[in-house]
Amino acid sequence: MKRALALFCIGLASAQDFHPHFYNAAKEAGLTAPIPNGGNTSKEFIIETTGSGVAFIDYDNDGLADIFIASGPGSPSRMYHNEGNGKFRDVSAALGFTREGWAQGVCAGDFDNDGYTDLFVTYWGQNALYRNVGGKRFEDVTAKMHLTQDRTRYNTGCAFIDYDNDGKLDLFVANYLKFDFNSTPKPGANPYCFYRGIAVNCGPRGLPFDRNILYHNEGSAFRDVSDASGISQPDGTYSLGVLTGDFNNDGLTDIYVAGDQTPSILYLNQGNGKFIDEALIRGVALDDNGKAMSGMGVTAADYLHDGLTSIFRTNFSDELETLYRNIGKGEFRDVTTEAGLGKNTRYVGWGCGFFDFDNDGWPDLLLVNGHAFPEVDKLKIDIHYRERAILYRNDHGKFTDISESAGPAILETHSSRGLAFADYDNDGTLKALINNQNEPPSLLRQSKPSANHWLEIKLEGVTSNRSAIGARVKLTSGNLVQTDEVRSGGSYLSQSDLRLHFGLGSSTKIDMLEITWPAGNKQTETNITADKLLTIREHQ
Amino acid sequence: MPVINIIFVLALYAQCEPTPVGDKRLAGLAQAQCLIAAKRFAEAGPIVAQLEKDFPSDPDVLYVSAGYHMKAWNDVIYRMYQNAPASYRVDQLSAEVFETQGKYTEAVAEYRKAIAKNPLAIDLHYRLGRAILQQSHDPAALEQARKEFEAELKLNPADAVAEYQVAQILTAEQNKAEAQKHFERAAELSPDFPEALIAVAKLRSDDKRYPDAIALLERATKVQPRNETAHYNLMLAYRAAGRTADAQREKTELDKLQKPPEGEFSNFLKKLGDKN
């Protein structure tokens, strides 16, 4: 019997009227410093391939999202202050960001509930918890908060999560694999060190697995509860992107982790301090052929307006990206092809995010790409180290690839990794920040945004954690009903602005906002006008 | 000099007669090597087969067997190129070699040459379609490949795999209704074709016809007990049908199938992990 092959799909032109025009505003914004990340034409070790994330975080509470960019050796990770008028200023040294190393992921949350958003940066090596001191500087409190690790670990994605809803943010840290420069084989050393016949860095297959970590916030310090909680149980996943969310609508935050060449993990929160991985039976571990993909980045949205949080994951070249539709009760179905996705199979996808670029109320989807191996360019095939981004428009739950007509920034080629979103100038449109390997970052914004209306919401917990991470919002505006959730981490090792953004189409009024706080209490706000930033504090 | 080489030399002097050595393994190895060196492949074949049967994990036996197959293959190819250089089979073979090397552009060109020489040959259009899909991620490749699979079906309307490929492409092109017809035809043509059974089962699941889906998937797992796709989709179909215990059983089966193979290399990797 002849073997059947996986097939590759094509893109179709959008029928929508509004055509976005994204351009790269990084240079004019002052984001010109390259982000070192290993070799540019060849990479000897896997640590050079995984790159690093980016974050939008308003560290000084001035209402303008600032920028943090994680970096490999050769530069410290940098913090840029948002000066207004679309300009950013490098304030890394002044704020205390001087450390160099293999920075990987970044996630934000106010772990000490002092009203200033703190930052956690993962490394191959010791992670760093930076406490935000009044918006003036960041103090490395890693050791003080008992987060020092007893060996060198390859930490990747992270997220603050209040898994026990005690009002204090806990911390989840994904681990990729066990790696060190001395014992890891060199390119070509064994069958796991080749790609299409050329010698490349070894892994992840062939390198030893490691386990993920959960730290419980005890107030004065964090405590490793990985074993007691069941987080360390899955033993066989190369973990990268981390996504949190209440995927089975039981009021408890769950954790989804993208597995690279291994099944992805869905830690379902049991509500008693324990998690159980149910990814396989719930249909989010593999693709619809039962095969493990090379999962990198992850994002989630109620993309169908059915009140359920679906999951999207980027994968490797010659694999389809994966959209798992939440069909209720925390069960999922792979709907990649029928949703109009899976049309781009030559890209290695990393950062990804649902964002409503045209404010029509339907979350669209941006993916950034770049091959793991620079050596692939030697093959002279249609797969390249530097690739363009992909922009899908969401038309009532069906996606259309509009990359070719969405402006020059989408078509610029880079080897991109991290991706995050924020409306950093508060004009009502979301912008995208991208971490490019060995190049300056990209900052995507539209030259002529849609005239649709919008609302941005900043939630402040009181009984719940101050950052309101885990809070869910249901917005009703006429017939448009949308839901979203405040999340730490996500995309590929990145952090988007903690404020929620809703497109409203032609509506100028929001009939009702229903907020479910992590503490379990519900709050309703009515008759809200559109086109503004709204801060909502948790009622006591 | 290693023992095996000494015996090999002795065997050569003995004109590849069975060597008077008591050890069955060494004697077989020596005679096989001698016959392979003398290009007496027809005689070497049964000896190699017997060695593999008697010593299935012996690295020396496997090494000699690999050498036998490689040299025998090379010998036949050489004769083919010598005796029938203009045959479409030469182009087909070149294409297949390019495919194994991942040189799909070259493979496509060779398949086209073969088809030009013999447009009615079975399997060429199918292989060309497959190589086109491998060659390029360009959207146009899908349509080109579909035309080749359809050309194959004209020559051989009973080709279930070509039907399946057409259906796959139609699915990718969002033409689910047309795809469904081709998936069903593939399953009719070849009732033991697991991929077709799985594809039809997925369609039944989409229509919430779970008992039908389950029947098809149970059949697929029976036909191919190690087919992970079949087990995975059966697990999901049981789940959708509310048969939780059956779904858990399939999950266990799938876990077993997806466990990395045990062996020397895996052990080496485990040791590497233990160092940290």
CSV table of C-alpha atoms in Angstrom, one decimal, chain A residues 342-503:
chain,number,residue,atom,x,y,z
A,342,GLY,CA,-3.1,25.4,8.4
A,343,LYS,CA,-2.4,27.2,5.2
A,344,ASN,CA,1.3,27.9,5.8
A,345,THR,CA,3.5,24.9,6.2
A,346,ARG,CA,6.9,26.2,5.3
A,347,TYR,CA,7.3,28.3,8.4
A,348,VAL,CA,8.5,27.5,11.9
A,349,GLY,CA,6.1,29.4,14.1
A,350,TRP,CA,6.9,30.9,17.5
A,351,GLY,CA,5.1,33.9,18.9
A,352,CYS,CA,1.4,34.0,18.3
A,353,GLY,CA,-1.5,36.0,19.6
A,354,PHE,CA,-5.2,36.7,19.0
A,355,PHE,CA,-5.6,40.4,18.7
A,356,ASP,CA,-8.5,42.3,17.1
A,357,PHE,CA,-6.5,44.6,14.7
A,358,ASP,CA,-9.6,46.1,13.1
A,359,ASN,CA,-11.7,46.3,16.3
A,360,ASP,CA,-14.6,44.4,14.7
A,361,GLY,CA,-15.0,42.3,17.8
A,362,TRP,CA,-13.6,39.2,16.3
A,363,PRO,CA,-10.1,38.3,17.5
A,364,ASP,CA,-7.7,38.0,14.5
A,365,LEU,CA,-4.4,36.1,14.7
A,366,LEU,CA,-0.8,37.0,14.2
A,367,LEU,CA,2.1,34.5,14.0
A,368,VAL,CA,5.8,35.3,13.8
A,369,ASN,CA,8.2,32.9,12.2
A,370,GLY,CA,11.8,31.9,11.6
A,371,HIS,CA,13.5,28.6,11.3
A,372,ALA,CA,15.4,27.0,14.1
A,373,PHE,CA,18.4,26.3,11.9
A,374,PRO,CA,20.2,29.1,10.0
A,375,GLU,CA,21.9,26.2,8.0
A,376,VAL,CA,18.6,25.6,6.3
A,377,ASP,CA,19.4,28.4,3.9
A,378,LYS,CA,22.2,26.2,2.4
A,379,LEU,CA,19.5,23.8,1.1
A,380,LYS,CA,18.1,26.4,-1.3
A,381,ILE,CA,14.6,25.3,-0.7
A,382,ASP,CA,11.5,27.3,0.1
A,383,ILE,CA,12.1,27.1,3.8
A,384,HIS,CA,14.3,29.9,5.2
A,385,TYR,CA,15.9,31.0,8.5
A,386,ARG,CA,14.3,34.4,8.2
A,387,GLU,CA,10.6,34.3,7.3
A,388,ARG,CA,7.8,36.8,7.2
A,389,ALA,CA,4.9,36.9,9.7
A,390,ILE,CA,1.4,35.6,9.0
A,391,LEU,CA,-1.8,37.5,9.7
A,392,TYR,CA,-5.1,35.8,9.7
A,393,ARG,CA,-8.3,37.8,9.7
A,394,ASN,CA,-11.2,36.3,11.8
A,395,ASP,CA,-14.4,36.5,9.9
A,396,HIS,CA,-17.0,35.2,12.3
A,397,GLY,CA,-14.9,32.2,13.3
A,398,LYS,CA,-13.4,31.5,9.9
A,399,PHE,CA,-9.8,32.7,9.3
A,400,THR,CA,-8.4,34.1,6.1
A,401,ASP,CA,-4.7,34.6,5.4
A,402,ILE,CA,-4.3,38.3,4.5
A,403,SER,CA,-0.5,38.5,5.1
A,404,GLU,CA,0.3,39.5,1.5
A,405,SER,CA,-1.9,42.6,1.6
A,406,ALA,CA,-1.4,43.7,5.2
A,407,GLY,CA,1.5,46.0,4.8
A,408,PRO,CA,5.3,45.8,4.7
A,409,ALA,CA,5.9,44.9,8.3
A,410,ILE,CA,4.1,41.6,7.9
A,411,LEU,CA,6.3,40.8,4.9
A,412,GLU,CA,9.6,41.7,6.5
A,413,THR,CA,11.7,38.6,7.0
A,414,HIS,CA,13.3,38.0,10.4
A,415,SER,CA,14.0,35.0,12.5
A,416,SER,CA,11.5,35.9,15.1
A,417,ARG,CA,10.7,34.4,18.4
A,418,GLY,CA,8.8,36.4,21.1
A,419,LEU,CA,5.6,38.4,20.4
A,420,ALA,CA,3.5,40.6,22.6
A,421,PHE,CA,0.7,43.1,22.2
A,422,ALA,CA,-0.3,46.4,23.7
A,423,ASP,CA,-2.0,49.7,22.8
A,424,TYR,CA,1.1,51.6,23.9
A,425,ASP,CA,-0.2,55.0,22.8
A,426,ASN,CA,-3.8,54.4,24.0
A,427,ASP,CA,-5.2,55.3,20.5
A,428,GLY,CA,-7.5,52.2,20.6
A,429,THR,CA,-5.5,49.9,18.3
A,430,LEU,CA,-3.2,47.1,19.4
A,431,LYS,CA,0.4,47.1,18.3
A,432,ALA,CA,2.8,44.1,18.2
A,433,LEU,CA,6.3,43.8,19.6
A,434,ILE,CA,8.5,41.1,18.1
A,435,ASN,CA,11.9,39.7,19.3
A,436,ASN,CA,14.1,39.0,16.3
A,437,GLN,CA,17.2,36.9,16.6
A,438,ASN,CA,20.4,39.0,16.3
A,439,GLU,CA,18.4,42.0,14.9
A,440,PRO,CA,16.6,44.9,16.5
A,441,PRO,CA,13.0,44.1,17.5
A,442,SER,CA,10.0,44.9,15.3
A,443,LEU,CA,7.2,47.1,16.4
A,444,LEU,CA,4.2,46.7,14.2
A,445,ARG,CA,1.5,49.3,14.0
A,446,GLN,CA,-1.0,50.4,11.4
A,447,SER,CA,-0.7,53.5,9.3
A,448,LYS,CA,-4.4,54.0,9.1
A,449,PRO,CA,-6.3,52.1,11.7
A,450,SER,CA,-9.9,51.0,11.4
A,451,ALA,CA,-12.6,53.5,12.5
A,452,ASN,CA,-14.3,50.8,14.6
A,453,HIS,CA,-14.9,51.4,18.3
A,454,TRP,CA,-13.1,49.8,21.2
A,455,LEU,CA,-12.7,49.6,25.0
A,456,GLU,CA,-9.7,48.8,27.1
A,457,ILE,CA,-10.1,47.6,30.6
A,458,LYS,CA,-7.6,47.6,33.4
A,459,LEU,CA,-8.7,45.4,36.3
A,460,GLU,CA,-7.5,45.9,39.9
A,461,GLY,CA,-7.9,43.1,42.3
A,462,VAL,CA,-8.5,43.8,46.0
A,463,THR,CA,-9.5,40.5,47.5
A,464,SER,CA,-8.1,38.9,44.4
A,465,ASN,CA,-4.5,39.4,43.3
A,466,ARG,CA,-3.8,43.0,42.5
A,467,SER,CA,-3.0,42.3,38.9
A,468,ALA,CA,-6.4,40.5,38.5
A,469,ILE,CA,-4.6,37.7,36.7
A,470,GLY,CA,-7.2,35.0,36.1
A,471,ALA,CA,-10.1,37.5,36.1
A,472,ARG,CA,-12.7,36.9,33.3
A,473,VAL,CA,-14.7,39.5,31.5
A,474,LYS,CA,-17.8,39.1,29.5
A,475,LEU,CA,-18.7,42.1,27.4
A,476,THR,CA,-22.1,42.6,25.8
A,477,SER,CA,-22.5,45.3,23.2
A,478,GLY,CA,-25.8,44.8,21.3
A,479,ASN,CA,-25.5,41.4,19.7
A,480,LEU,CA,-21.8,41.2,20.2
A,481,VAL,CA,-20.9,39.1,23.2
A,482,GLN,CA,-17.2,38.6,23.9
A,483,THR,CA,-15.2,37.0,26.7
A,484,ASP,CA,-11.5,37.3,27.7
A,485,GLU,CA,-9.3,36.7,30.6
A,486,VAL,CA,-6.3,38.5,32.2
A,487,ARG,CA,-3.2,36.4,31.7
A,488,SER,CA,0.4,36.4,32.6
A,489,GLY,CA,2.8,34.9,30.1
A,490,GLY,CA,1.6,33.4,26.9
A,491,SER,CA,2.5,33.6,23.2
A,492,TYR,CA,6.1,32.4,22.9
A,493,LEU,CA,7.8,33.2,26.2
A,494,SER,CA,6.2,36.7,26.2
A,495,GLN,CA,4.0,39.0,28.1
A,496,SER,CA,1.3,41.2,26.6
A,497,ASP,CA,-0.2,44.2,28.4
A,498,LEU,CA,-2.3,43.1,31.3
A,499,ARG,CA,-5.1,45.4,30.1
A,500,LEU,CA,-7.9,43.7,28.1
A,501,HIS,CA,-8.7,45.1,24.7
A,502,PHE,CA,-12.1,44.7,23.1
A,503,GLY,CA,-13.1,45.8,19.5
